Coordinates of C-alpha atoms and ligand atoms in Angstrom, one line a residue:
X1101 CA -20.0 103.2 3.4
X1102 CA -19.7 101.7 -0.3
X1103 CA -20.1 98.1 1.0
X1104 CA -23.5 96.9 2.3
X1105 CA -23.4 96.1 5.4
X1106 CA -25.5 96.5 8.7
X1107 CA -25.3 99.4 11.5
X1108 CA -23.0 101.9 11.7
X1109 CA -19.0 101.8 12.1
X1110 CA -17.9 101.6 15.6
X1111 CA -13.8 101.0 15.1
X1112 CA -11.7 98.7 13.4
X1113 CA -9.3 96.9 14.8
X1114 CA -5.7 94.8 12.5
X1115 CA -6.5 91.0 13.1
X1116 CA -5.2 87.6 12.7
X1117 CA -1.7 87.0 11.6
X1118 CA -2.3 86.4 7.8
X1119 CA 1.2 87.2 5.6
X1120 CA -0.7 88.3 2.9
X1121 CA -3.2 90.8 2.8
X1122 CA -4.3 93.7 5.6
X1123 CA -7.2 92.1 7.5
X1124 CA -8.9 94.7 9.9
X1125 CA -12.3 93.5 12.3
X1126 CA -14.5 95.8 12.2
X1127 CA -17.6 96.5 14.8
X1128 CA -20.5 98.3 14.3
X1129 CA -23.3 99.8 16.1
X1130 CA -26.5 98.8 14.5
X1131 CA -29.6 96.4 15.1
X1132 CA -27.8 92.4 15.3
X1133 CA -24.7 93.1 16.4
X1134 CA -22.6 92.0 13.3
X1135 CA -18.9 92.4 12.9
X1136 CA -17.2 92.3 9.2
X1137 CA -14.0 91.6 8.3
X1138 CA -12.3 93.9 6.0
X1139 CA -9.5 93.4 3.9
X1140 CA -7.2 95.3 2.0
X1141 CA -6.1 93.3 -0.9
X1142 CA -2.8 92.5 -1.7
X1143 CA -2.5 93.0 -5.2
X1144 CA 1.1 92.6 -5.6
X1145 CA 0.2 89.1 -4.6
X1146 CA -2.9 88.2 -6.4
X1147 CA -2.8 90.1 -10.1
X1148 CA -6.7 90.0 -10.7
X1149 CA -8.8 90.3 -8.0
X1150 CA -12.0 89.7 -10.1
X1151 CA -10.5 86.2 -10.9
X1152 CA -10.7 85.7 -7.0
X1153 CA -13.5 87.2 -6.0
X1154 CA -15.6 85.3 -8.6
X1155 CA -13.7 81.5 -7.7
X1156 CA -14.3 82.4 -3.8
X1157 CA -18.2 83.7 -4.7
X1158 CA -18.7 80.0 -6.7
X1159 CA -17.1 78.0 -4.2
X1160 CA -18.9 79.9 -1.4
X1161 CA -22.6 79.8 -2.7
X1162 CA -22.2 75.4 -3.9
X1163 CA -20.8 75.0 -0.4
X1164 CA -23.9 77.4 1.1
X1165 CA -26.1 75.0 -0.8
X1166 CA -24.5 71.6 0.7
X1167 CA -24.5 73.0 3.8
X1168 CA -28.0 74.0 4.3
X1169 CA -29.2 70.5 3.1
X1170 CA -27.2 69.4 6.2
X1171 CA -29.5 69.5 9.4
X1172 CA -28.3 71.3 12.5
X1173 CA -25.8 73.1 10.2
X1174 CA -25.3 76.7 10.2
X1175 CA -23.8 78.4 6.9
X1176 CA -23.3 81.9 7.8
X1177 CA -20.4 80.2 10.7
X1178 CA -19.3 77.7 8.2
X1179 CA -18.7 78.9 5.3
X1180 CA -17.3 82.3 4.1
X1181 CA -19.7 84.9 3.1
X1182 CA -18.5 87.6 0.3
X1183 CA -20.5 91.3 1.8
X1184 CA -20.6 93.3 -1.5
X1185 CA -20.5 96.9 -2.0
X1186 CA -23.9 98.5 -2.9
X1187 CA -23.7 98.3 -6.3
X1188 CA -23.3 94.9 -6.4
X1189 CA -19.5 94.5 -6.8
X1190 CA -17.3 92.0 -4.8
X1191 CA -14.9 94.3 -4.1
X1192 CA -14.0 98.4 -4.8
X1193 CA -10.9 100.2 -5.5
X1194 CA -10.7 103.2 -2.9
X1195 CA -9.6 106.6 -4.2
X1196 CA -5.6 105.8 -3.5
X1197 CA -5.9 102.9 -5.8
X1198 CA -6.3 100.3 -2.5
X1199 CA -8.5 97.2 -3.3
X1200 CA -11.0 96.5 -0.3
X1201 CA -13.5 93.8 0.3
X1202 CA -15.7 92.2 3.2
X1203 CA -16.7 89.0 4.9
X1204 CA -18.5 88.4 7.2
X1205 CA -17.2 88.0 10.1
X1206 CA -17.4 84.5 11.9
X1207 CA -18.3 84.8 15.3
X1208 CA -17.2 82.6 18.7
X1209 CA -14.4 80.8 16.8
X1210 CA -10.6 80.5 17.7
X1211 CA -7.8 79.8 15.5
X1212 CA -4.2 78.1 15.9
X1213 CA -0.8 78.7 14.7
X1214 CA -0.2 75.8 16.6
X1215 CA -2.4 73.1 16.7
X1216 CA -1.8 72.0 20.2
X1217 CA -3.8 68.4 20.7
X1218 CA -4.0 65.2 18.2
X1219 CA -8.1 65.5 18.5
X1220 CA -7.5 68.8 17.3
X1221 CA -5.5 67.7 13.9
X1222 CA -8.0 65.4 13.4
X1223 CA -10.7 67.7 13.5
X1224 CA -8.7 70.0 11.2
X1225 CA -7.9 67.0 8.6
X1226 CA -11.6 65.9 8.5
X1227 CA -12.2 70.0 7.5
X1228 CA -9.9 69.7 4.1
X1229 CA -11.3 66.5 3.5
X1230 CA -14.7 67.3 3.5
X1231 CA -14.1 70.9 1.8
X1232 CA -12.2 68.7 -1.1
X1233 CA -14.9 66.2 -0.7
X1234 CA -17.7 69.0 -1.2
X1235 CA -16.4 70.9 -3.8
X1236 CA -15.8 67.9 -5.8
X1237 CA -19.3 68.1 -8.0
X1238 CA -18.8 72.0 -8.4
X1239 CA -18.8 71.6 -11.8
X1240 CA -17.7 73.5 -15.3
X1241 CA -16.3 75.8 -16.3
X1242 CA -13.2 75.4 -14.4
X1243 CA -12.0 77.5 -11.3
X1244 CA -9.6 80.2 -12.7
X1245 CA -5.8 80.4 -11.7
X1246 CA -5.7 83.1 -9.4
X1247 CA -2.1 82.7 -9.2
X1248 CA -0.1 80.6 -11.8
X1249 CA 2.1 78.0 -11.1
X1250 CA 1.5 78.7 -7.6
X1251 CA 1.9 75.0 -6.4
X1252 CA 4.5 74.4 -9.7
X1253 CA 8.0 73.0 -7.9
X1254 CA 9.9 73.1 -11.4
X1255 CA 8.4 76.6 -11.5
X1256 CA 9.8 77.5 -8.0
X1257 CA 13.2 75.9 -8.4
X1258 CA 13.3 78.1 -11.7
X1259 CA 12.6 81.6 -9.9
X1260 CA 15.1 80.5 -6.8
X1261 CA 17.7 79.6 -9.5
X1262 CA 16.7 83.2 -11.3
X1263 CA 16.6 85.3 -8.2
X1264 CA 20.1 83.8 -7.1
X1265 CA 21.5 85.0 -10.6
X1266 CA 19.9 88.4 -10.3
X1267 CA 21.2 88.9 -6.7
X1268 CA 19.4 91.8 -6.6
X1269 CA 20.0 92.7 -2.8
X1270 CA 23.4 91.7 -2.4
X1271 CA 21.8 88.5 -0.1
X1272 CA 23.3 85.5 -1.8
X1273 CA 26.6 85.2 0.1
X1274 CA 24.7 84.9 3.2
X1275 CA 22.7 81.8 1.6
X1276 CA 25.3 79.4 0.5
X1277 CA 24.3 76.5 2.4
X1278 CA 20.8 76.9 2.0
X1279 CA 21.2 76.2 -1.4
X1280 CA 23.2 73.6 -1.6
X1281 CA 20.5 72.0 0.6
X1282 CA 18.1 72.9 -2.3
X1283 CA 20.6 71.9 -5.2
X1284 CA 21.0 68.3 -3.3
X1285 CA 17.3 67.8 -3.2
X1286 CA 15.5 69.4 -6.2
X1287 CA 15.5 66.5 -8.4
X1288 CA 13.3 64.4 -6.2
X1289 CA 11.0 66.7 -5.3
X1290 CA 9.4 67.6 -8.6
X1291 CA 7.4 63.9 -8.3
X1292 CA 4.3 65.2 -7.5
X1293 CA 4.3 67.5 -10.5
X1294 CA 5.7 65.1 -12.6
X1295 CA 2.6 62.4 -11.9
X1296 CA 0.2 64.6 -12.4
X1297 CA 1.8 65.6 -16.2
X1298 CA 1.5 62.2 -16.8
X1299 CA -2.0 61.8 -15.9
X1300 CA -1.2 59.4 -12.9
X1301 CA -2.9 61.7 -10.1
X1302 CA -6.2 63.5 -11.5
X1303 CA -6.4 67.4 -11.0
X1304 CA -8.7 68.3 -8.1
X1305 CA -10.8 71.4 -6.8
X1306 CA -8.3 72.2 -3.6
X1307 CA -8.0 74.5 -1.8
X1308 CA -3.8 75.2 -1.9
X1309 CA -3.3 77.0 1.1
X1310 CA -4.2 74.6 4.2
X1311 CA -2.1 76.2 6.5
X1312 CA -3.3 75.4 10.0
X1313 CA -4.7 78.9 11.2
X1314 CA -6.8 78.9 8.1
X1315 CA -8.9 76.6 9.9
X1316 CA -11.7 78.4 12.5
X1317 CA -13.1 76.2 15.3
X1318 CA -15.9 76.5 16.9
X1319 CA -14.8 78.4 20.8
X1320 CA -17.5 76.2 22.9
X1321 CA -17.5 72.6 21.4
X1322 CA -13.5 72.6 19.8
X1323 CA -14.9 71.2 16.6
X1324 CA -13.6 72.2 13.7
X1325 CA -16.2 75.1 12.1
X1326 CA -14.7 76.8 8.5
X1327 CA -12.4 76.5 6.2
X1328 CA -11.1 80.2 5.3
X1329 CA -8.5 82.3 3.3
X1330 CA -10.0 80.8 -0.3
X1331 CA -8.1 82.9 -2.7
X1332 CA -5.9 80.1 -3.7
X1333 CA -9.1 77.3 -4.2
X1334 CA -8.4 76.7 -7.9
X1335 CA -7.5 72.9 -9.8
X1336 CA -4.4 71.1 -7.9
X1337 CA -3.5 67.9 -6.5
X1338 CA -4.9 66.8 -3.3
X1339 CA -1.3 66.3 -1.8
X1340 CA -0.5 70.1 -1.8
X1341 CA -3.6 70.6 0.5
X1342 CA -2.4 67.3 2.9
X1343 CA 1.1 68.2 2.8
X1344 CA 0.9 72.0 3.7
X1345 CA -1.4 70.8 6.6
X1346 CA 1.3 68.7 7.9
X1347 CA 4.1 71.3 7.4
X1348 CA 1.8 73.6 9.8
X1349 CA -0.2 71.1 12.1
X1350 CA 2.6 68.6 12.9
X1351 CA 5.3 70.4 13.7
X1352 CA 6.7 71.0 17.1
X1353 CA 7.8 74.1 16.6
X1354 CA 6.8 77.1 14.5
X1355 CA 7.2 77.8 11.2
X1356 CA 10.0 80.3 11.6
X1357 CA 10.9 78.9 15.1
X1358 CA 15.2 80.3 15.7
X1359 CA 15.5 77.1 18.1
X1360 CA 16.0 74.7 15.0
X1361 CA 15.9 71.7 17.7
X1362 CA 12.5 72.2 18.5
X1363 CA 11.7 71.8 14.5
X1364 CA 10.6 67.8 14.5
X1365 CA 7.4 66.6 12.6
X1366 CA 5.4 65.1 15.7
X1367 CA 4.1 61.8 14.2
X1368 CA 1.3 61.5 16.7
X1369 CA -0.5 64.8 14.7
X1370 CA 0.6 63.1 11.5
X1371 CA -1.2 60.3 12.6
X1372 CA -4.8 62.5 13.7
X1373 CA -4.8 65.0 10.8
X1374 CA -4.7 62.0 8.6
X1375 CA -7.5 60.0 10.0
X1376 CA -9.6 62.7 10.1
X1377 CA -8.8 63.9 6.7
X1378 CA -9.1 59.8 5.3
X1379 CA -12.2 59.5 7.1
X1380 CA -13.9 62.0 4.5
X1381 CA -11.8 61.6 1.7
X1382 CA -10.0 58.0 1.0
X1383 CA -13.2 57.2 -1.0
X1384 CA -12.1 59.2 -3.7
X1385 CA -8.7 58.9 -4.3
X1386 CA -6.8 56.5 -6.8
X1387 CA -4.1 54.1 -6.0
X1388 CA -1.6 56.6 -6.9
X1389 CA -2.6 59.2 -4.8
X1390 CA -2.6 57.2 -2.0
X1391 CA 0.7 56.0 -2.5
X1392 CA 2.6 59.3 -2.7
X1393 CA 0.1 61.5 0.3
X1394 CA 3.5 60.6 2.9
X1395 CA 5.6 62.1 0.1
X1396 CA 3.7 65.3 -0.3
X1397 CA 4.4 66.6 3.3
X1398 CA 8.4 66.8 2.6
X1399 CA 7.7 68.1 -0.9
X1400 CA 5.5 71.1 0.0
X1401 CA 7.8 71.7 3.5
X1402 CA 11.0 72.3 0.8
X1403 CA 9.1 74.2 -1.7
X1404 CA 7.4 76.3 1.0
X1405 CA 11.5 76.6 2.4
X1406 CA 12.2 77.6 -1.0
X1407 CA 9.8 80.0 -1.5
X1408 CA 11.2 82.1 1.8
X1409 CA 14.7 81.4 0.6
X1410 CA 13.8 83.1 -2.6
X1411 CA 12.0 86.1 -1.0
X1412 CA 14.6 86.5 0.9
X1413 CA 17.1 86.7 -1.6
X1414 CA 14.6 88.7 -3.7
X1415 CA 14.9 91.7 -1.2
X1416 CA 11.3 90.4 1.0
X1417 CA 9.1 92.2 -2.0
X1418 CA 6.0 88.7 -0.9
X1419 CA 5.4 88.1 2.7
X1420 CA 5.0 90.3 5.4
X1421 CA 8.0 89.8 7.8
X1422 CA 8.4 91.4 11.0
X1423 CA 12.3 92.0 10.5
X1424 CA 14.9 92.0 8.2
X1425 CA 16.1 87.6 8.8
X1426 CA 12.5 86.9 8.7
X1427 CA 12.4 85.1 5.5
X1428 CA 15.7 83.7 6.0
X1429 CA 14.9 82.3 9.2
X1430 CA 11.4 80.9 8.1
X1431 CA 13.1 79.2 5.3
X1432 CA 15.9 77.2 7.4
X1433 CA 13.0 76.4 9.7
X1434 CA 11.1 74.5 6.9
X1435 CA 14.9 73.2 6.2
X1436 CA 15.0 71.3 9.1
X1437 CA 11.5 70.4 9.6
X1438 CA 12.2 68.8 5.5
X1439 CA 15.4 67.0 7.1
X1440 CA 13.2 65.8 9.9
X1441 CA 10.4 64.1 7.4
X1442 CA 13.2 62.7 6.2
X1443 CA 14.4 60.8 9.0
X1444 CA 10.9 59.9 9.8
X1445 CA 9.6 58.8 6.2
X1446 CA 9.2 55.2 6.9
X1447 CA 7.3 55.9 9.7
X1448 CA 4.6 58.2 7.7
X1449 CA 4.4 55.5 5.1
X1450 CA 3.4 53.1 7.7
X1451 CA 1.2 55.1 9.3
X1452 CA -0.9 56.2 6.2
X1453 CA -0.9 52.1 5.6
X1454 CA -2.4 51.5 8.4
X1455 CA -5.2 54.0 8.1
X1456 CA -5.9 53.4 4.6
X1457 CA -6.5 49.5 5.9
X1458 CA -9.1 51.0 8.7
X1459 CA -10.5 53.5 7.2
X1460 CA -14.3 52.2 5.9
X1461 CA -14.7 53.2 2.2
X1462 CA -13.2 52.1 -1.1
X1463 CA -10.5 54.2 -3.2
X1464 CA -12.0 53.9 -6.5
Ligands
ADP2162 P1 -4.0 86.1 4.6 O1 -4.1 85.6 3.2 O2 -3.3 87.3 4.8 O3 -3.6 84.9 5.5 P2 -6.8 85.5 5.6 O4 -7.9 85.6 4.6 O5 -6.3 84.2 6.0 O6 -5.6 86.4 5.0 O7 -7.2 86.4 6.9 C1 -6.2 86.6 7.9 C2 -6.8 86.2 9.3 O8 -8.0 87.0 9.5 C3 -7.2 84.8 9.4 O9 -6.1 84.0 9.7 C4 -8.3 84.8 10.5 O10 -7.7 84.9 11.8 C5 -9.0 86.1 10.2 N1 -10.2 86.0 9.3 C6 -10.2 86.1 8.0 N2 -11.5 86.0 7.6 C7 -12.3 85.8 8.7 C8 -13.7 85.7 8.9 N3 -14.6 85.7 7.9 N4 -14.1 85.5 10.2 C9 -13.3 85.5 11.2 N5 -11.9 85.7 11.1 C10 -11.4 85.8 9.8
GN1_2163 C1 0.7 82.5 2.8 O1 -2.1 83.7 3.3 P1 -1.5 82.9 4.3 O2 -0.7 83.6 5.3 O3 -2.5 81.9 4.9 C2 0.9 82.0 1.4 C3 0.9 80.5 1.5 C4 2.1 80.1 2.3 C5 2.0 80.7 3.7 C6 3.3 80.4 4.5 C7 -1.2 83.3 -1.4 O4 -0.4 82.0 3.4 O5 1.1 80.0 0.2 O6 2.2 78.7 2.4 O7 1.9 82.1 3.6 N1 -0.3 82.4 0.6 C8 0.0 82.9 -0.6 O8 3.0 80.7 5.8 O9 1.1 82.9 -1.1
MG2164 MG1 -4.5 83.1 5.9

């Protein structure tokens, strides 16, 4: 075994239900007991690996550090921890070329694609917030961009517009009112980006991928326990984090649910994940940012809509799907839950109002 790690290798099992890269548990025999998580990378995905090992091994000591200055708090359950091969390395390149590398494994935790409760969302929001919150002294030099333009909305309206013209597998017909629904909305929803080209909403350690299942809770006591999946933790906005946590957490039905009536944001999690996510971050935040976090939700629900569309359309060369509609499916999912923000807008504003007025702690 190339990686260092305890006891001997008892079997490995596939786990979770990641889109990205292979994720296998693995148990061994051996003197404590300890189970690792492997991975095999997707490097299709992520071009340099050493760009994200190195950003997840940085973010993973500082927040080790925090953390153990916290009594009663136990690091090895809530943070990530990087295993690394014998040599040293954060990650090897098997014989076929495959990329592999190793966590730890967190034990007696249990994860949601569905959150399931309002005390849950909060828990979940007051995670991001104090993960942003933590990470927010880390310090130079900057995190690297392990994927560029990842959370870029002119960017992804670009490669939809490109992948349409290539039509490379014939799919386009098939997505005609799909994209007028993009062509009708596109304009507005490059705000975000636009404000912070002109300075009005600083750049941010976050973490960019907040979906709700990358969130571990702790099994006996339901509070929230890691934040995971840190490939993506590079400079952003804070609304990318907030608003994919509301495209996950508060939605009634899943994110590539076929009964598009049961697609409705559910404005009682809005309401919890956002307390809990104010009540460790608000002190932070400018004006600005404040004033578009009900906006971000509906922008990163369309982008994320046209990020399936496009992978659809591409011939499904990003995600893992489990048949051939998948993409298409998941992307007129985030459709309606986008056309379901919409109806509801006034009502997020109101609600982030109200919390903002309650929550103790100034915006700077
Ligand atoms: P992907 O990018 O494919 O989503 P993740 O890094 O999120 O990959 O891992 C996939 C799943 O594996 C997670 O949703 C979670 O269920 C599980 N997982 C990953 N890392 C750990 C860990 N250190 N301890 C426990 N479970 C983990
Ligand atoms: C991917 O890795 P995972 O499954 O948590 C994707 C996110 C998408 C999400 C949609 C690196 O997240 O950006 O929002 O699928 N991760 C990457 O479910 O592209
Ligand atoms: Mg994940």
């Amino acid at each position: 075994m190339e990686f260092d790690i305890r006891g001997t290798f008892l079997h490995g099992t596939p786990f979770g239900s990641g889109h990205i890269h292979d994720t296998y548990l693995i148990e061994t025999t051996g003197t404590d007991g300890r189970k690792y998580i492997f991975q095999r990378f997707n490097s299709n995905v992520f071009k340099d690996i050493q760009k994200v090992q190195d950003n997840i091994s940085r973010v993973t000591v500082h927040l080790r550090n925090k953390l153990a200055a916290i009594p009663g708090s136990d690091p090895d359950r809530e943070t990530l921890t990087i295993i690394p091969a014998r040599d040293g390395r954060l990650w090897i390149t098997g014989t076929d070329g495959n990329q592999w590398r190793v966590f730890l494994y967190i034990p007696r935790h249990k994860s949601y694609d569905l959150v399931g409760s309002p005390e849950r969302a909060c828990e979940g929001g007051r995670m991001v917030g104090r993960f942003q919150a933590l990470l927010s002294d880390l310090g130079d030099p900057p995190l690297h961009e392990t994927i560029p333009f990842f959370h870029n909305s002119v960017k992804r309206l670009e490669t939809l517009f490109e992948k349409v013209r290539e039509d490379s597998a014939g799919r386009v017909k098939m997505v005609l009112n799909e994209l007028s629904f993009v062509e009708e909305r596109a304009g507005n929803m490059t705000k975000i980006h636009n404000l912070g080209r002109e300075g009005k909403i600083p750049v941010r350690i976050t973490h960019n991928d907040t979906k709700f299942n990358n969130i571990l809770f702790d099994e006996e006591t339901g509070k929230a326990l890691c934040i995971i999946d840190l490939d993506t933790v590079m400079p952003g906005h804070v609304h990318y984090d907030f608003g994919d946590a509301i495209r996950t957490a508060a939605n009634r039905g899943s994110e590539d649910d076929t009964d598009l009536s049961k697609v409705e944001i559910d404005l009682s999690i809005f309401r919890a994940y956002t307390t809990g996510y104010l009540s460790e971050i608000k002190r932070y935040l400018n004006e600005t940012e404040i004033e578009y976090l009900p906006f971000a939700p509906l922008v990163v629900t369309f982008i994320q809509g046209v990020r399936f569309l496009t992978d659809f359309i591409d011939g499904d060369k990003y995600y893992k799907i489990h048949h051939d509609m998948h993409n298409l499916q998941r992307a007129r999912a985030q459709f309606k839950l986008v056309q379901s923000m919409e109806k509801h807008y006034e009502e997020m504003a109101g609600i982030v109002g109200e919390i903002i007025r309650h929550t103790k702690g100034k915006s700077e």
